[in-house]
PDB file of C-alpha atoms in Angstrom:
ATOM      1  CA  MET A   1     -23.549 -80.315 -46.419  1.00  0.00           C
ATOM      2  CA  ASP A   2     -22.488 -77.904 -49.135  1.00  0.00           C
ATOM      3  CA  PRO A   3     -22.039 -74.325 -47.828  1.00  0.00           C
ATOM      4  CA  GLY A   4     -25.208 -73.486 -49.753  1.00  0.00           C
ATOM      5  CA  PRO A   5     -26.322 -70.485 -51.753  1.00  0.00           C
ATOM      6  CA  ILE A   6     -25.965 -67.711 -49.187  1.00  0.00           C
ATOM      7  CA  ASN A   7     -22.173 -67.427 -49.395  1.00  0.00           C
ATOM      8  CA  LEU A   8     -21.990 -68.664 -52.982  1.00  0.00           C
ATOM      9  CA  LEU A   9     -24.334 -65.906 -54.157  1.00  0.00           C
ATOM     10  CA  GLY A  10     -22.318 -63.232 -52.394  1.00  0.00           C
ATOM     11  CA  SER A  11     -25.323 -61.981 -50.434  1.00  0.00           C
ATOM     12  CA  GLY A  12     -25.409 -60.355 -47.008  1.00  0.00           C
ATOM     13  CA  GLN A  13     -24.156 -61.662 -43.714  1.00  0.00           C
ATOM     14  CA  GLY A  14     -26.074 -64.148 -41.635  1.00  0.00           C
ATOM     15  CA  PHE A  15     -26.707 -62.455 -38.283  1.00  0.00           C
ATOM     16  CA  SER A  16     -29.370 -64.921 -37.196  1.00  0.00           C
ATOM     17  CA  SER A  17     -29.813 -68.645 -36.732  1.00  0.00           C
ATOM     18  CA  PRO A  18     -31.777 -70.619 -39.335  1.00  0.00           C
ATOM     19  CA  ALA A  19     -35.146 -72.106 -38.482  1.00  0.00           C
ATOM     20  CA  VAL A  20     -34.998 -75.867 -39.075  1.00  0.00           C
ATOM     21  CA  ASP A  21     -38.124 -77.557 -40.473  1.00  0.00           C
ATOM     22  CA  VAL A  22     -37.362 -81.203 -39.662  1.00  0.00           C
ATOM     23  CA  GLU A  23     -40.694 -82.530 -40.937  1.00  0.00           C
ATOM     24  CA  ASN A  24     -40.099 -81.120 -44.421  1.00  0.00           C
ATOM     25  CA  ASP A  25     -36.294 -81.449 -44.530  1.00  0.00           C
ATOM     26  CA  ARG A  26     -35.777 -77.716 -44.947  1.00  0.00           C
ATOM     27  CA  LEU A  27     -34.234 -74.752 -43.251  1.00  0.00           C
ATOM     28  CA  TYR A  28     -35.240 -71.102 -43.527  1.00  0.00           C
ATOM     29  CA  VAL A  29     -32.748 -68.283 -43.099  1.00  0.00           C
ATOM     30  CA  ALA A  30     -32.488 -64.574 -43.939  1.00  0.00           C
ATOM     31  CA  ASP A  31     -29.497 -62.239 -44.184  1.00  0.00           C
ATOM     32  CA  THR A  32     -28.440 -58.598 -43.971  1.00  0.00           C
ATOM     33  CA  SER A  33     -28.988 -58.068 -47.700  1.00  0.00           C
ATOM     34  CA  GLY A  34     -32.713 -58.509 -47.055  1.00  0.00           C
ATOM     35  CA  LYS A  35     -33.018 -61.897 -48.727  1.00  0.00           C
ATOM     36  CA  MET A  36     -34.921 -64.854 -47.331  1.00  0.00           C
ATOM     37  CA  TYR A  37     -34.027 -68.401 -48.352  1.00  0.00           C
ATOM     38  CA  ALA A  38     -35.459 -71.895 -48.075  1.00  0.00           C
ATOM     39  CA  MET A  39     -32.835 -74.633 -48.417  1.00  0.00           C
ATOM     40  CA  SER A  40     -33.045 -78.390 -48.653  1.00  0.00           C
ATOM     41  CA  LEU A  41     -31.748 -80.470 -45.772  1.00  0.00           C
ATOM     42  CA  GLY A  42     -32.809 -83.925 -46.917  1.00  0.00           C
ATOM     43  CA  GLY A  43     -30.946 -84.651 -50.111  1.00  0.00           C
ATOM     44  CA  ASP A  44     -30.953 -88.080 -51.754  1.00  0.00           C
ATOM     45  CA  SER A  45     -34.076 -90.159 -51.166  1.00  0.00           C
ATOM     46  CA  ASP A  46     -35.824 -88.017 -48.559  1.00  0.00           C
ATOM     47  CA  GLY A  47     -35.443 -84.529 -50.089  1.00  0.00           C
ATOM     48  CA  TRP A  48     -38.003 -82.467 -51.984  1.00  0.00           C
ATOM     49  CA  ASP A  49     -38.347 -82.450 -55.769  1.00  0.00           C
ATOM     50  CA  ASN A  50     -38.903 -78.727 -56.192  1.00  0.00           C
ATOM     51  CA  ASP A  51     -37.977 -78.398 -59.845  1.00  0.00           C
ATOM     52  CA  GLY A  52     -40.149 -81.346 -60.932  1.00  0.00           C
ATOM     53  CA  ASN A  53     -37.331 -83.297 -62.567  1.00  0.00           C
ATOM     54  CA  GLY A  54     -38.151 -86.476 -60.659  1.00  0.00           C
ATOM     55  CA  GLU A  55     -35.018 -86.257 -58.518  1.00  0.00           C
ATOM     56  CA  ALA A  56     -34.639 -85.190 -54.931  1.00  0.00           C
ATOM     57  CA  ASP A  57     -32.908 -81.909 -54.180  1.00  0.00           C
ATOM     58  CA  ASP A  58     -29.331 -82.012 -52.960  1.00  0.00           C
ATOM     59  CA  GLU A  59     -28.448 -81.027 -49.413  1.00  0.00           C
ATOM     60  CA  GLY A  60     -27.962 -77.278 -49.219  1.00  0.00           C
ATOM     61  CA  GLU A  61     -29.795 -76.689 -52.493  1.00  0.00           C
ATOM     62  CA  ARG A  62     -31.736 -73.445 -52.649  1.00  0.00           C
ATOM     63  CA  ILE A  63     -35.475 -74.073 -52.942  1.00  0.00           C
ATOM     64  CA  TRP A  64     -36.550 -70.444 -53.144  1.00  0.00           C
ATOM     65  CA  GLU A  65     -35.199 -66.963 -52.539  1.00  0.00           C
ATOM     66  CA  VAL A  66     -37.275 -63.862 -51.752  1.00  0.00           C
ATOM     67  CA  GLU A  67     -36.225 -60.222 -51.626  1.00  0.00           C
ATOM     68  CA  LEU A  68     -37.548 -58.473 -48.518  1.00  0.00           C
ATOM     69  CA  GLY A  69     -37.640 -54.735 -47.943  1.00  0.00           C
ATOM     70  CA  GLY A  70     -34.791 -54.488 -45.434  1.00  0.00           C
ATOM     71  CA  GLN A  71     -32.011 -56.348 -43.682  1.00  0.00           C
ATOM     72  CA  VAL A  72     -32.822 -59.162 -41.279  1.00  0.00           C
ATOM     73  CA  SER A  73     -30.907 -59.584 -38.029  1.00  0.00           C
ATOM     74  CA  ALA A  74     -33.057 -62.209 -36.304  1.00  0.00           C
ATOM     75  CA  SER A  75     -34.389 -65.689 -36.936  1.00  0.00           C
ATOM     76  CA  PRO A  76     -37.622 -66.657 -38.723  1.00  0.00           C
ATOM     77  CA  ALA A  77     -40.373 -68.842 -37.298  1.00  0.00           C
ATOM     78  CA  PHE A  78     -42.822 -71.140 -39.084  1.00  0.00           C
ATOM     79  CA  ASP A  79     -45.985 -73.175 -38.782  1.00  0.00           C
ATOM     80  CA  SER A  80     -47.450 -75.869 -41.047  1.00  0.00           C
ATOM     81  CA  GLU A  81     -48.083 -73.438 -43.930  1.00  0.00           C
ATOM     82  CA  LYS A  82     -46.085 -70.223 -43.569  1.00  0.00           C
ATOM     83  CA  VAL A  83     -42.705 -68.802 -42.579  1.00  0.00           C
ATOM     84  CA  TYR A  84     -42.643 -65.556 -40.595  1.00  0.00           C
ATOM     85  CA  VAL A  85     -39.769 -63.088 -40.534  1.00  0.00           C
ATOM     86  CA  SER A  86     -39.330 -59.410 -39.637  1.00  0.00           C
ATOM     87  CA  ALA A  87     -37.019 -57.006 -41.463  1.00  0.00           C
ATOM     88  CA  TRP A  88     -35.595 -53.567 -40.786  1.00  0.00           C
ATOM     89  CA  ASP A  89     -38.037 -51.914 -43.155  1.00  0.00           C
ATOM     90  CA  GLN A  90     -40.248 -52.202 -40.050  1.00  0.00           C
ATOM     91  CA  THR A  91     -42.329 -54.986 -41.569  1.00  0.00           C
ATOM     92  CA  THR A  92     -43.241 -58.541 -40.602  1.00  0.00           C
ATOM     93  CA  TYR A  93     -43.644 -60.894 -43.573  1.00  0.00           C
ATOM     94  CA  ALA A  94     -45.573 -64.154 -43.892  1.00  0.00           C
ATOM     95  CA  LEU A  95     -44.291 -66.323 -46.752  1.00  0.00           C
ATOM     96  CA  ASN A  96     -45.702 -69.508 -48.216  1.00  0.00           C
ATOM     97  CA  LYS A  97     -43.439 -72.397 -47.181  1.00  0.00           C
ATOM     98  CA  ILE A  98     -43.676 -74.164 -50.530  1.00  0.00           C
ATOM     99  CA  SER A  99     -43.383 -71.284 -53.002  1.00  0.00           C
ATOM    100  CA  GLY A 100     -41.893 -68.449 -50.965  1.00  0.00           C
ATOM    101  CA  ASN A 101     -44.713 -66.152 -52.123  1.00  0.00           C
ATOM    102  CA  ILE A 102     -45.493 -63.335 -49.684  1.00  0.00           C
ATOM    103  CA  GLU A 103     -48.987 -63.961 -48.302  1.00  0.00           C
ATOM    104  CA  TRP A 104     -49.251 -60.910 -46.057  1.00  0.00           C
ATOM    105  CA  THR A 105     -47.201 -58.107 -44.558  1.00  0.00           C
ATOM    106  CA  VAL A 106     -47.826 -55.925 -41.513  1.00  0.00           C
ATOM    107  CA  PRO A 107     -46.102 -52.663 -40.566  1.00  0.00           C
ATOM    108  CA  LEU A 108     -44.241 -52.485 -37.259  1.00  0.00           C
ATOM    109  CA  PRO A 109     -43.936 -49.407 -35.021  1.00  0.00           C
ATOM    110  CA  GLY A 110     -40.158 -49.780 -34.778  1.00  0.00           C
ATOM    111  CA  ASN A 111     -37.183 -51.914 -35.770  1.00  0.00           C
ATOM    112  CA  PRO A 112     -37.195 -55.624 -34.925  1.00  0.00           C
ATOM    113  CA  TRP A 113     -34.179 -56.941 -33.067  1.00  0.00           C
ATOM    114  CA  GLY A 114     -35.425 -60.059 -31.332  1.00  0.00           C
ATOM    115  CA  SER A 115     -36.766 -62.856 -33.502  1.00  0.00           C
ATOM    116  CA  VAL A 116     -40.386 -63.312 -34.437  1.00  0.00           C
ATOM    117  CA  SER A 117     -42.234 -66.083 -32.554  1.00  0.00           C
ATOM    118  CA  TYR A 118     -45.251 -68.246 -33.388  1.00  0.00           C
ATOM    119  CA  ALA A 119     -47.701 -69.997 -31.056  1.00  0.00           C
ATOM    120  CA  ASP A 120     -51.407 -70.866 -31.094  1.00  0.00           C
ATOM    121  CA  ASN A 121     -52.125 -69.261 -34.484  1.00  0.00           C
ATOM    122  CA  MET A 122     -50.525 -65.987 -33.400  1.00  0.00           C
ATOM    123  CA  VAL A 123     -47.301 -64.252 -34.440  1.00  0.00           C
ATOM    124  CA  PHE A 124     -45.421 -62.187 -31.844  1.00  0.00           C
ATOM    125  CA  GLN A 125     -42.822 -59.487 -32.515  1.00  0.00           C
ATOM    126  CA  ASN A 126     -41.125 -56.922 -30.314  1.00  0.00           C
ATOM    127  CA  THR A 127     -39.522 -53.741 -31.668  1.00  0.00           C
ATOM    128  CA  PHE A 128     -37.549 -50.705 -30.550  1.00  0.00           C
ATOM    129  CA  ALA A 129     -37.065 -47.084 -31.622  1.00  0.00           C
ATOM    130  CA  TRP A 130     -35.145 -44.056 -30.377  1.00  0.00           C
ATOM    131  CA  ASP A 131     -36.434 -40.488 -30.518  1.00  0.00           C
ATOM    132  CA  GLY A 132     -34.544 -39.112 -27.526  1.00  0.00           C
ATOM    133  CA  GLN A 133     -35.853 -41.846 -25.286  1.00  0.00           C
ATOM    134  CA  ARG A 134     -36.212 -45.598 -25.396  1.00  0.00           C
ATOM    135  CA  ASN A 135     -39.396 -46.822 -27.041  1.00  0.00           C
ATOM    136  CA  GLY A 136     -40.491 -50.435 -27.190  1.00  0.00           C
ATOM    137  CA  TRP A 137     -43.551 -52.170 -28.593  1.00  0.00           C
ATOM    138  CA  PHE A 138     -44.744 -55.731 -28.296  1.00  0.00           C
ATOM    139  CA  SER A 139     -47.342 -56.812 -30.866  1.00  0.00           C
ATOM    140  CA  ALA A 140     -49.406 -59.904 -31.608  1.00  0.00           C
ATOM    141  CA  PHE A 141     -50.826 -60.682 -35.062  1.00  0.00           C
ATOM    142  CA  ASN A 142     -53.267 -63.261 -36.371  1.00  0.00           C
ATOM    143  CA  ALA A 143     -51.154 -65.818 -38.247  1.00  0.00           C
ATOM    144  CA  GLU A 144     -53.798 -66.417 -40.918  1.00  0.00           C
ATOM    145  CA  SER A 145     -54.550 -62.812 -41.865  1.00  0.00           C
ATOM    146  CA  GLY A 146     -51.819 -60.655 -40.362  1.00  0.00           C
ATOM    147  CA  ASP A 147     -54.426 -58.573 -38.534  1.00  0.00           C
ATOM    148  CA  GLU A 148     -53.137 -57.022 -35.321  1.00  0.00           C
ATOM    149  CA  VAL A 149     -54.687 -58.661 -32.271  1.00  0.00           C
ATOM    150  CA  TRP A 150     -53.072 -56.354 -29.721  1.00  0.00           C
ATOM    151  CA  SER A 151     -50.060 -54.132 -29.192  1.00  0.00           C
ATOM    152  CA  PHE A 152     -48.388 -52.828 -26.039  1.00  0.00           C
ATOM    153  CA  TYR A 153     -46.048 -49.819 -25.630  1.00  0.00           C
ATOM    154  CA  GLN A 154     -43.572 -49.114 -22.873  1.00  0.00           C
ATOM    155  CA  PRO A 155     -40.629 -46.671 -22.621  1.00  0.00           C
ATOM    156  CA  GLU A 156     -37.952 -49.351 -22.763  1.00  0.00           C
ATOM    157  CA  PHE A 157     -36.187 -51.116 -25.608  1.00  0.00           C
ATOM    158  CA  MET A 158     -37.531 -54.589 -26.338  1.00  0.00           C
ATOM    159  CA  LEU A 159     -34.572 -56.399 -27.884  1.00  0.00           C
ATOM    160  CA  SER A 160     -35.124 -60.016 -26.856  1.00  0.00           C
ATOM    161  CA  THR A 161     -37.094 -62.769 -28.566  1.00  0.00           C
ATOM    162  CA  PRO A 162     -40.615 -63.489 -27.238  1.00  0.00           C
ATOM    163  CA  THR A 163     -40.656 -67.063 -25.918  1.00  0.00           C
ATOM    164  CA  PRO A 164     -43.971 -68.972 -25.934  1.00  0.00           C
ATOM    165  CA  TYR A 165     -44.334 -71.393 -23.031  1.00  0.00           C
ATOM    166  CA  ASN A 166     -47.347 -73.210 -21.656  1.00  0.00           C
ATOM    167  CA  GLY A 167     -49.899 -70.755 -23.009  1.00  0.00           C
ATOM    168  CA  LYS A 168     -47.878 -67.717 -21.936  1.00  0.00           C
ATOM    169  CA  ILE A 169     -45.316 -65.431 -23.582  1.00  0.00           C
ATOM    170  CA  ILE A 170     -42.064 -64.573 -21.755  1.00  0.00           C
ATOM    171  CA  LEU A 171     -40.206 -61.396 -22.745  1.00  0.00           C
ATOM    172  CA  GLY A 172     -37.277 -59.362 -21.424  1.00  0.00           C
ATOM    173  CA  ASP A 173     -36.713 -55.614 -21.867  1.00  0.00           C
ATOM    174  CA  SER A 174     -33.947 -53.064 -21.312  1.00  0.00           C
ATOM    175  CA  GLY A 175     -35.471 -52.040 -17.992  1.00  0.00           C
ATOM    176  CA  TYR A 176     -33.992 -55.249 -16.527  1.00  0.00           C
ATOM    177  CA  ARG A 177     -37.417 -56.809 -16.338  1.00  0.00           C
ATOM    178  CA  ILE A 178     -38.785 -60.131 -17.475  1.00  0.00           C
ATOM    179  CA  SER A 179     -42.535 -60.152 -18.097  1.00  0.00           C
ATOM    180  CA  LEU A 180     -44.951 -63.029 -18.387  1.00  0.00           C
ATOM    181  CA  TRP A 181     -47.841 -62.343 -20.736  1.00  0.00           C
ATOM    182  CA  GLY A 182     -51.179 -63.978 -21.313  1.00  0.00           C
ATOM    183  CA  PRO A 183     -52.029 -64.707 -24.967  1.00  0.00           C
ATOM    184  CA  ASP A 184     -54.817 -62.114 -24.924  1.00  0.00           C
ATOM    185  CA  GLY A 185     -52.435 -59.275 -23.826  1.00  0.00           C
ATOM    186  CA  PRO A 186     -51.604 -56.525 -23.765  1.00  0.00           C
ATOM    187  CA  LYS A 187     -51.107 -56.105 -20.018  1.00  0.00           C
ATOM    188  CA  PRO A 188     -48.454 -58.416 -18.517  1.00  0.00           C
ATOM    189  CA  ASP A 189     -49.814 -60.415 -15.606  1.00  0.00           C
ATOM    190  CA  LEU A 190     -46.404 -60.679 -13.916  1.00  0.00           C
ATOM    191  CA  PHE A 191     -43.267 -58.556 -13.828  1.00  0.00           C
ATOM    192  CA  ILE A 192     -39.961 -59.725 -12.399  1.00  0.00           C
ATOM    193  CA  ASP A 193     -38.260 -56.369 -11.943  1.00  0.00           C
ATOM    194  CA  ASP A 194     -35.712 -56.979  -9.206  1.00  0.00           C
ATOM    195  CA  LEU A 195     -33.071 -58.648 -11.368  1.00  0.00           C
ATOM    196  CA  THR A 196     -29.500 -58.222 -10.137  1.00  0.00           C
ATOM    197  CA  VAL A 197     -27.380 -56.505 -12.773  1.00  0.00           C
ATOM    198  CA  THR A 198     -23.585 -56.217 -12.598  1.00  0.00           C
ATOM    199  CA  GLY A 199     -21.310 -53.924 -14.577  1.00  0.00           C
ATOM    200  CA  ASP A 200     -22.224 -50.720 -16.356  1.00  0.00           C
ATOM    201  CA  GLU A 201     -25.871 -50.115 -17.155  1.00  0.00           C
TER     202      GLU A 201
END
């Protein structure tokens, strides 16, 4: 595959992994310049004809590029219609997969470090802030509208990526705890808080 437009355009650094959309032969990736890209993976006979010229896009060809409001340091997620990504302007964005148009945005109570996650028509994002103490929030949003479903605060950084599994959400925090959440939140129904930690705290 060609290196693609991110390096060729001289944009920001890629601090996160791309999200690979196998069904549609695309990948989605954002960078520290605050740009979000969709790129073709298929090429040749199985790629997308995005410019309408009757020919398939080449591998690594940029399909769309969107300017977000801040740098991105984590990976996007997607469903059948939208791509979700959070930036350091303390905002989560939902973008149309085909056009890249921004369909909704929601403000976050802090900076996102872990990646956004999607499951069961909900978008999950954890954030952190520092005002003399550690502050972490974990929020769930309706994937269709962006409306907040619930949000939970605790005095610890939440820097990991929420992991959906079997109808639950698994999340780690800087208090050396792993929590297992129900989809209706916001109170975790299990804490594992006796993790063994070696080295400096």
